[in-house]
PDB file of C-alpha atoms in Angstrom:
ATOM      1  CA  MET A  37     231.267 -40.619  61.450  1.00  0.00           C
ATOM      2  CA  GLY A  38     230.853 -42.952  64.425  1.00  0.00           C
ATOM      3  CA  MET A  39     230.115 -46.634  64.690  1.00  0.00           C
ATOM      4  CA  PRO A  40     227.633 -48.324  62.337  1.00  0.00           C
ATOM      5  CA  PRO A  41     224.081 -48.613  63.694  1.00  0.00           C
ATOM      6  CA  LYS A  42     223.332 -51.894  65.453  1.00  0.00           C
ATOM      7  CA  ASP A  43     219.598 -51.860  64.711  1.00  0.00           C
ATOM      8  CA  ILE A  44     220.000 -52.073  60.919  1.00  0.00           C
ATOM      9  CA  LYS A  45     220.879 -55.281  59.113  1.00  0.00           C
ATOM     10  CA  PRO A  46     224.059 -55.158  56.968  1.00  0.00           C
ATOM     11  CA  TYR A  47     222.139 -55.593  53.708  1.00  0.00           C
ATOM     12  CA  ASP A  48     219.650 -52.867  54.630  1.00  0.00           C
ATOM     13  CA  LEU A  49     222.450 -50.491  55.614  1.00  0.00           C
ATOM     14  CA  TRP A  50     224.292 -51.179  52.373  1.00  0.00           C
ATOM     15  CA  GLU A  51     221.157 -50.484  50.373  1.00  0.00           C
ATOM     16  CA  GLN A  52     220.530 -47.234  52.248  1.00  0.00           C
ATOM     17  CA  ILE A  53     224.077 -46.007  51.662  1.00  0.00           C
ATOM     18  CA  THR A  54     223.877 -46.646  47.931  1.00  0.00           C
ATOM     19  CA  ALA A  55     220.595 -44.733  47.793  1.00  0.00           C
ATOM     20  CA  LEU A  56     222.007 -41.593  49.406  1.00  0.00           C
ATOM     21  CA  PRO A  57     222.289 -38.481  47.225  1.00  0.00           C
ATOM     22  CA  ARG A  58     225.732 -37.956  45.785  1.00  0.00           C
ATOM     23  CA  PRO A  59     227.886 -35.428  47.641  1.00  0.00           C
ATOM     24  CA  HIS A  60     228.100 -31.926  46.234  1.00  0.00           C
ATOM     25  CA  ARG A  61     229.351 -28.476  47.141  1.00  0.00           C
ATOM     26  CA  VAL A  62     228.247 -25.005  46.093  1.00  0.00           C
ATOM     27  CA  VAL A  63     231.045 -23.036  44.410  1.00  0.00           C
ATOM     28  CA  PRO A  64     231.090 -19.508  42.939  1.00  0.00           C
ATOM     29  CA  PHE A  65     230.805 -19.071  39.190  1.00  0.00           C
ATOM     30  CA  PRO A  66     234.207 -17.711  38.056  1.00  0.00           C
ATOM     31  CA  ARG A  67     232.898 -14.522  36.469  1.00  0.00           C
ATOM     32  CA  PHE A  68     232.480 -11.314  38.405  1.00  0.00           C
ATOM     33  CA  ASN A  69     230.634  -8.025  38.180  1.00  0.00           C
ATOM     34  CA  GLU A  70     232.131  -4.542  38.509  1.00  0.00           C
ATOM     35  CA  ASP A  71     232.150  -4.871  42.291  1.00  0.00           C
ATOM     36  CA  GLY A  72     234.184  -8.064  42.137  1.00  0.00           C
ATOM     37  CA  GLU A  73     231.255 -10.269  43.178  1.00  0.00           C
ATOM     38  CA  SER A  74     230.531 -13.617  41.558  1.00  0.00           C
ATOM     39  CA  LEU A  75     227.592 -13.581  39.165  1.00  0.00           C
ATOM     40  CA  GLY A  76     226.164 -16.676  40.846  1.00  0.00           C
ATOM     41  CA  ASP A  77     226.805 -20.120  42.282  1.00  0.00           C
ATOM     42  CA  ILE A  78     227.049 -23.643  40.923  1.00  0.00           C
ATOM     43  CA  ALA A  79     226.435 -26.921  42.703  1.00  0.00           C
ATOM     44  CA  MET A  80     229.368 -29.201  41.901  1.00  0.00           C
ATOM     45  CA  VAL A  81     228.614 -32.920  42.266  1.00  0.00           C
ATOM     46  CA  VAL A  82     231.046 -35.824  42.347  1.00  0.00           C
ATOM     47  CA  LEU A  83     230.596 -37.901  39.185  1.00  0.00           C
ATOM     48  CA  THR A  84     230.272 -41.657  39.123  1.00  0.00           C
ATOM     49  CA  GLN A  85     232.800 -43.835  37.316  1.00  0.00           C
ATOM     50  CA  GLU A  86     230.205 -44.494  34.629  1.00  0.00           C
ATOM     51  CA  GLU A  87     229.731 -40.755  34.046  1.00  0.00           C
ATOM     52  CA  VAL A  88     233.472 -40.139  33.808  1.00  0.00           C
ATOM     53  CA  THR A  89     233.787 -42.978  31.298  1.00  0.00           C
ATOM     54  CA  ALA A  90     230.932 -41.531  29.247  1.00  0.00           C
ATOM     55  CA  ALA A  91     232.619 -38.112  29.326  1.00  0.00           C
ATOM     56  CA  ASN A  92     235.883 -39.555  28.001  1.00  0.00           C
ATOM     57  CA  ILE A  93     234.135 -41.511  25.268  1.00  0.00           C
ATOM     58  CA  SER A  94     232.158 -38.462  24.209  1.00  0.00           C
ATOM     59  CA  ALA A  95     235.330 -36.357  24.157  1.00  0.00           C
ATOM     60  CA  GLU A  96     237.094 -38.946  22.009  1.00  0.00           C
ATOM     61  CA  LYS A  97     234.223 -39.006  19.524  1.00  0.00           C
ATOM     62  CA  TYR A  98     234.221 -35.214  19.329  1.00  0.00           C
ATOM     63  CA  VAL A  99     237.965 -34.990  18.696  1.00  0.00           C
ATOM     64  CA  ARG A 100     237.936 -37.719  16.058  1.00  0.00           C
ATOM     65  CA  LYS A 101     235.051 -36.073  14.215  1.00  0.00           C
ATOM     66  CA  THR A 102     236.722 -32.654  14.418  1.00  0.00           C
ATOM     67  CA  PHE A 103     239.948 -33.994  12.941  1.00  0.00           C
ATOM     68  CA  LYS A 104     238.116 -35.902  10.224  1.00  0.00           C
ATOM     69  CA  ASP A 105     236.021 -32.865   9.233  1.00  0.00           C
ATOM     70  CA  ASN A 106     238.868 -30.341   9.321  1.00  0.00           C
ATOM     71  CA  VAL A 107     242.030 -32.316   8.629  1.00  0.00           C
ATOM     72  CA  GLY A 108     240.550 -35.053   6.498  1.00  0.00           C
ATOM     73  CA  GLU A 109     241.886 -37.961   8.496  1.00  0.00           C
ATOM     74  CA  ILE A 110     242.158 -39.228  12.066  1.00  0.00           C
ATOM     75  CA  PRO A 111     245.707 -39.647  13.428  1.00  0.00           C
ATOM     76  CA  MET A 112     246.792 -43.165  14.275  1.00  0.00           C
ATOM     77  CA  VAL A 113     247.518 -43.946  17.920  1.00  0.00           C
ATOM     78  CA  ASN A 114     251.272 -43.569  17.426  1.00  0.00           C
ATOM     79  CA  GLU A 115     250.755 -40.428  15.341  1.00  0.00           C
ATOM     80  CA  LYS A 116     248.511 -38.409  17.651  1.00  0.00           C
ATOM     81  CA  SER A 117     249.853 -34.882  17.804  1.00  0.00           C
ATOM     82  CA  GLU A 118     250.041 -32.340  20.589  1.00  0.00           C
ATOM     83  CA  GLY A 119     247.046 -30.655  18.997  1.00  0.00           C
ATOM     84  CA  TYR A 120     245.029 -33.869  19.296  1.00  0.00           C
ATOM     85  CA  ALA A 121     245.963 -34.223  22.977  1.00  0.00           C
ATOM     86  CA  ASN A 122     245.158 -30.584  23.718  1.00  0.00           C
ATOM     87  CA  LEU A 123     241.812 -30.780  21.947  1.00  0.00           C
ATOM     88  CA  PHE A 124     240.918 -33.972  23.811  1.00  0.00           C
ATOM     89  CA  SER A 125     241.879 -32.450  27.169  1.00  0.00           C
ATOM     90  CA  SER A 126     239.801 -29.353  26.449  1.00  0.00           C
ATOM     91  CA  ARG A 127     236.762 -31.323  25.349  1.00  0.00           C
ATOM     92  CA  ALA A 128     237.087 -33.773  28.245  1.00  0.00           C
ATOM     93  CA  SER A 129     236.942 -30.822  30.652  1.00  0.00           C
ATOM     94  CA  THR A 130     233.809 -29.617  28.887  1.00  0.00           C
ATOM     95  CA  GLU A 131     232.232 -33.059  29.182  1.00  0.00           C
ATOM     96  CA  ILE A 132     233.105 -33.310  32.883  1.00  0.00           C
ATOM     97  CA  LEU A 133     231.755 -29.852  33.699  1.00  0.00           C
ATOM     98  CA  PHE A 134     228.573 -30.410  31.733  1.00  0.00           C
ATOM     99  CA  ARG A 135     227.856 -33.430  33.928  1.00  0.00           C
ATOM    100  CA  ALA A 136     229.225 -32.132  37.247  1.00  0.00           C
ATOM    101  CA  CYS A 137     227.821 -28.593  37.316  1.00  0.00           C
ATOM    102  CA  ARG A 138     224.254 -28.540  38.601  1.00  0.00           C
ATOM    103  CA  LYS A 139     221.714 -25.937  39.625  1.00  0.00           C
ATOM    104  CA  VAL A 140     221.968 -24.952  43.281  1.00  0.00           C
ATOM    105  CA  ASP A 141     218.229 -25.231  43.884  1.00  0.00           C
ATOM    106  CA  ASP A 142     217.994 -28.625  42.160  1.00  0.00           C
ATOM    107  CA  VAL A 143     221.167 -30.706  41.859  1.00  0.00           C
ATOM    108  CA  GLU A 144     219.394 -33.135  39.555  1.00  0.00           C
ATOM    109  CA  LYS A 145     219.333 -30.478  36.823  1.00  0.00           C
ATOM    110  CA  ALA A 146     222.351 -29.476  34.738  1.00  0.00           C
ATOM    111  CA  PHE A 147     223.614 -25.918  35.149  1.00  0.00           C
ATOM    112  CA  PHE A 148     224.727 -25.493  31.548  1.00  0.00           C
ATOM    113  CA  PRO A 149     222.118 -25.856  28.780  1.00  0.00           C
ATOM    114  CA  SER A 150     224.553 -27.790  26.558  1.00  0.00           C
ATOM    115  CA  ARG A 151     228.177 -28.757  26.073  1.00  0.00           C
ATOM    116  CA  GLU A 152     228.439 -26.242  23.271  1.00  0.00           C
ATOM    117  CA  ALA A 153     227.383 -23.441  25.627  1.00  0.00           C
ATOM    118  CA  ILE A 154     230.443 -24.122  27.771  1.00  0.00           C
ATOM    119  CA  GLY A 155     232.819 -23.815  24.849  1.00  0.00           C
ATOM    120  CA  GLN A 156     231.054 -20.821  23.339  1.00  0.00           C
ATOM    121  CA  ARG A 157     230.468 -18.774  26.491  1.00  0.00           C
ATOM    122  CA  LEU A 158     233.272 -19.619  28.907  1.00  0.00           C
ATOM    123  CA  THR A 159     236.890 -18.554  28.625  1.00  0.00           C
ATOM    124  CA  THR A 160     239.757 -21.005  28.961  1.00  0.00           C
ATOM    125  CA  ASP A 161     240.557 -19.583  32.393  1.00  0.00           C
ATOM    126  CA  GLU A 162     236.960 -19.975  33.585  1.00  0.00           C
ATOM    127  CA  VAL A 163     236.934 -23.611  32.495  1.00  0.00           C
ATOM    128  CA  ALA A 164     240.231 -24.175  34.309  1.00  0.00           C
ATOM    129  CA  VAL A 165     238.869 -22.626  37.518  1.00  0.00           C
ATOM    130  CA  LEU A 166     235.750 -24.790  37.397  1.00  0.00           C
ATOM    131  CA  MET A 167     237.835 -27.909  36.796  1.00  0.00           C
ATOM    132  CA  ASN A 168     239.973 -27.018  39.818  1.00  0.00           C
ATOM    133  CA  HIS A 169     236.770 -26.713  41.831  1.00  0.00           C
ATOM    134  CA  TYR A 170     235.663 -30.129  40.609  1.00  0.00           C
ATOM    135  CA  MET A 171     238.973 -31.819  41.457  1.00  0.00           C
ATOM    136  CA  ARG A 172     238.897 -30.295  44.941  1.00  0.00           C
ATOM    137  CA  VAL A 173     235.297 -31.344  45.546  1.00  0.00           C
ATOM    138  CA  GLN A 174     236.048 -34.843  44.294  1.00  0.00           C
ATOM    139  CA  SER A 175     239.031 -35.097  46.614  1.00  0.00           C
ATOM    140  CA  GLU A 176     237.452 -33.603  49.722  1.00  0.00           C
ATOM    141  CA  LEU A 177     234.055 -35.266  49.445  1.00  0.00           C
ATOM    142  CA  GLY A 178     235.389 -38.646  48.404  1.00  0.00           C
ATOM    143  CA  PRO A 179     236.932 -41.156  50.848  1.00  0.00           C
ATOM    144  CA  ILE A 180     236.165 -40.452  54.494  1.00  0.00           C
ATOM    145  CA  VAL A 181     238.475 -42.988  56.101  1.00  0.00           C
ATOM    146  CA  SER A 182     240.787 -40.230  57.395  1.00  0.00           C
ATOM    147  CA  ASN A 183     238.001 -39.038  59.700  1.00  0.00           C
ATOM    148  CA  MET A 184     237.463 -42.453  61.293  1.00  0.00           C
ATOM    149  CA  SER A 185     239.179 -44.203  64.141  1.00  0.00           C
ATOM    150  CA  GLN A 186     240.599 -47.707  63.626  1.00  0.00           C
ATOM    151  CA  GLU A 187     237.773 -49.174  65.707  1.00  0.00           C
ATOM    152  CA  GLU A 188     235.135 -47.373  63.640  1.00  0.00           C
ATOM    153  CA  MET A 189     236.769 -48.381  60.387  1.00  0.00           C
ATOM    154  CA  ASP A 190     236.947 -52.051  61.387  1.00  0.00           C
ATOM    155  CA  ALA A 191     233.292 -52.051  62.431  1.00  0.00           C
ATOM    156  CA  TRP A 192     232.150 -50.437  59.174  1.00  0.00           C
ATOM    157  CA  VAL A 193     234.316 -52.734  57.058  1.00  0.00           C
ATOM    158  CA  GLU A 194     232.872 -55.817  58.699  1.00  0.00           C
ATOM    159  CA  MET A 195     229.289 -54.636  58.350  1.00  0.00           C
ATOM    160  CA  LEU A 196     229.586 -53.242  54.829  1.00  0.00           C
ATOM    161  CA  ALA A 197     231.492 -56.279  53.617  1.00  0.00           C
ATOM    162  CA  GLU A 198     228.711 -58.527  54.892  1.00  0.00           C
ATOM    163  CA  GLY A 199     226.079 -56.358  53.252  1.00  0.00           C
ATOM    164  CA  GLY A 200     228.105 -55.976  50.061  1.00  0.00           C
ATOM    165  CA  ASN A 201     228.238 -59.713  49.572  1.00  0.00           C
ATOM    166  CA  ALA A 202     224.496 -59.641  48.996  1.00  0.00           C
ATOM    167  CA  TYR A 203     224.422 -56.494  46.862  1.00  0.00           C
ATOM    168  CA  PRO A 204     225.752 -56.007  43.301  1.00  0.00           C
ATOM    169  CA  LEU A 205     228.882 -53.868  43.361  1.00  0.00           C
ATOM    170  CA  ASP A 206     228.286 -52.646  39.822  1.00  0.00           C
ATOM    171  CA  LEU A 207     225.368 -50.567  41.092  1.00  0.00           C
ATOM    172  CA  LEU A 208     227.618 -48.404  43.269  1.00  0.00           C
ATOM    173  CA  SER A 209     228.939 -44.987  42.370  1.00  0.00           C
ATOM    174  CA  SER A 210     232.680 -44.367  42.058  1.00  0.00           C
ATOM    175  CA  VAL A 211     232.710 -42.530  45.404  1.00  0.00           C
ATOM    176  CA  GLN A 212     231.012 -45.430  47.195  1.00  0.00           C
ATOM    177  CA  LEU A 213     233.335 -47.999  45.638  1.00  0.00           C
ATOM    178  CA  THR A 214     236.395 -45.895  46.409  1.00  0.00           C
ATOM    179  CA  THR A 215     235.331 -45.457  50.015  1.00  0.00           C
ATOM    180  CA  LEU A 216     234.841 -49.193  50.500  1.00  0.00           C
ATOM    181  CA  LEU A 217     238.137 -49.929  48.762  1.00  0.00           C
ATOM    182  CA  VAL A 218     239.997 -47.542  51.057  1.00  0.00           C
ATOM    183  CA  TYR A 219     238.404 -49.210  54.080  1.00  0.00           C
ATOM    184  CA  MET A 220     239.472 -52.641  52.896  1.00  0.00           C
ATOM    185  CA  ALA A 221     242.958 -51.538  51.901  1.00  0.00           C
ATOM    186  CA  SER A 222     243.517 -49.908  55.282  1.00  0.00           C
ATOM    187  CA  GLN A 223     242.400 -53.022  57.102  1.00  0.00           C
ATOM    188  CA  LEU A 224     244.548 -55.274  54.916  1.00  0.00           C
ATOM    189  CA  HIS A 225     247.578 -53.059  55.397  1.00  0.00           C
ATOM    190  CA  ALA A 226     247.111 -53.028  59.158  1.00  0.00           C
ATOM    191  CA  SER A 227     246.662 -56.788  59.177  1.00  0.00           C
ATOM    192  CA  ARG A 228     249.859 -57.372  57.213  1.00  0.00           C
ATOM    193  CA  LYS A 229     251.872 -55.111  59.498  1.00  0.00           C
ATOM    194  CA  ALA A 230     250.513 -56.918  62.547  1.00  0.00           C
ATOM    195  CA  ASN A 231     251.356 -60.345  61.150  1.00  0.00           C
ATOM    196  CA  SER A 232     254.893 -59.549  60.016  1.00  0.00           C
ATOM    197  CA  SER A 233     257.942 -57.716  61.302  1.00  0.00           C
ATOM    198  CA  PRO A 234     261.432 -56.962  59.906  1.00  0.00           C
ATOM    199  CA  GLY A 235     263.605 -60.044  59.837  1.00  0.00           C
ATOM    200  CA  THR A 236     260.870 -62.610  60.466  1.00  0.00           C
ATOM    201  CA  GLN A 237     261.557 -66.071  59.122  1.00  0.00           C
ATOM    202  CA  PRO A 238     258.619 -67.524  57.126  1.00  0.00           C
ATOM    203  CA  GLU A 239     258.159 -71.200  56.391  1.00  0.00           C
ATOM    204  CA  ASN A 240     259.958 -71.016  53.024  1.00  0.00           C
ATOM    205  CA  GLY A 241     263.129 -69.848  54.719  1.00  0.00           C
ATOM    206  CA  ILE A 242     263.259 -66.446  53.020  1.00  0.00           C
ATOM    207  CA  THR A 243     263.717 -63.527  55.367  1.00  0.00           C
ATOM    208  CA  THR A 244     261.150 -60.790  54.895  1.00  0.00           C
ATOM    209  CA  VAL A 245     262.003 -57.106  55.063  1.00  0.00           C
TER     210      VAL A 245
END
């Protein structure tokens, strides 16, 4: 990644980073023709925390309505059955994929026409494969601290922290917040290790380990 640019003010750099397109990766659609070739590709984007929350809320509403319409009542929290949990997990996957799967030629557009299309047209295995793709993309395109040296990390932390103080954190995506958090946690951990050692005697007289 390299050191942060010196010709950009911290606030301006922070604003530019938050304006960058979300990371995505093109993955094969898990259905194949007679020759064993994928029928097409999907652009898989990393969802924001707000989108994941919306997906969970939507899944919960769907499950509650389904139980009410077909069972006649909604299970209490301490009564939720395995069927309720399975239905929620299945619908949550649908909600995630509906938001994360985009068209390759335009990642701003959803790949699937609707949530219902996912449930009606895809098999359970195909949904599972796509969810595995999403989890891998989220993991690999998320925090980038592992690719940075300590010097680079310290420089970015200092600059981004200064810029972040002047920019609302609630406007950041989950990936951006996670990346900054990892930076800060790494720096804090390194600082604590540098300032303490096994058997040191602090002012309160208690030996630290």
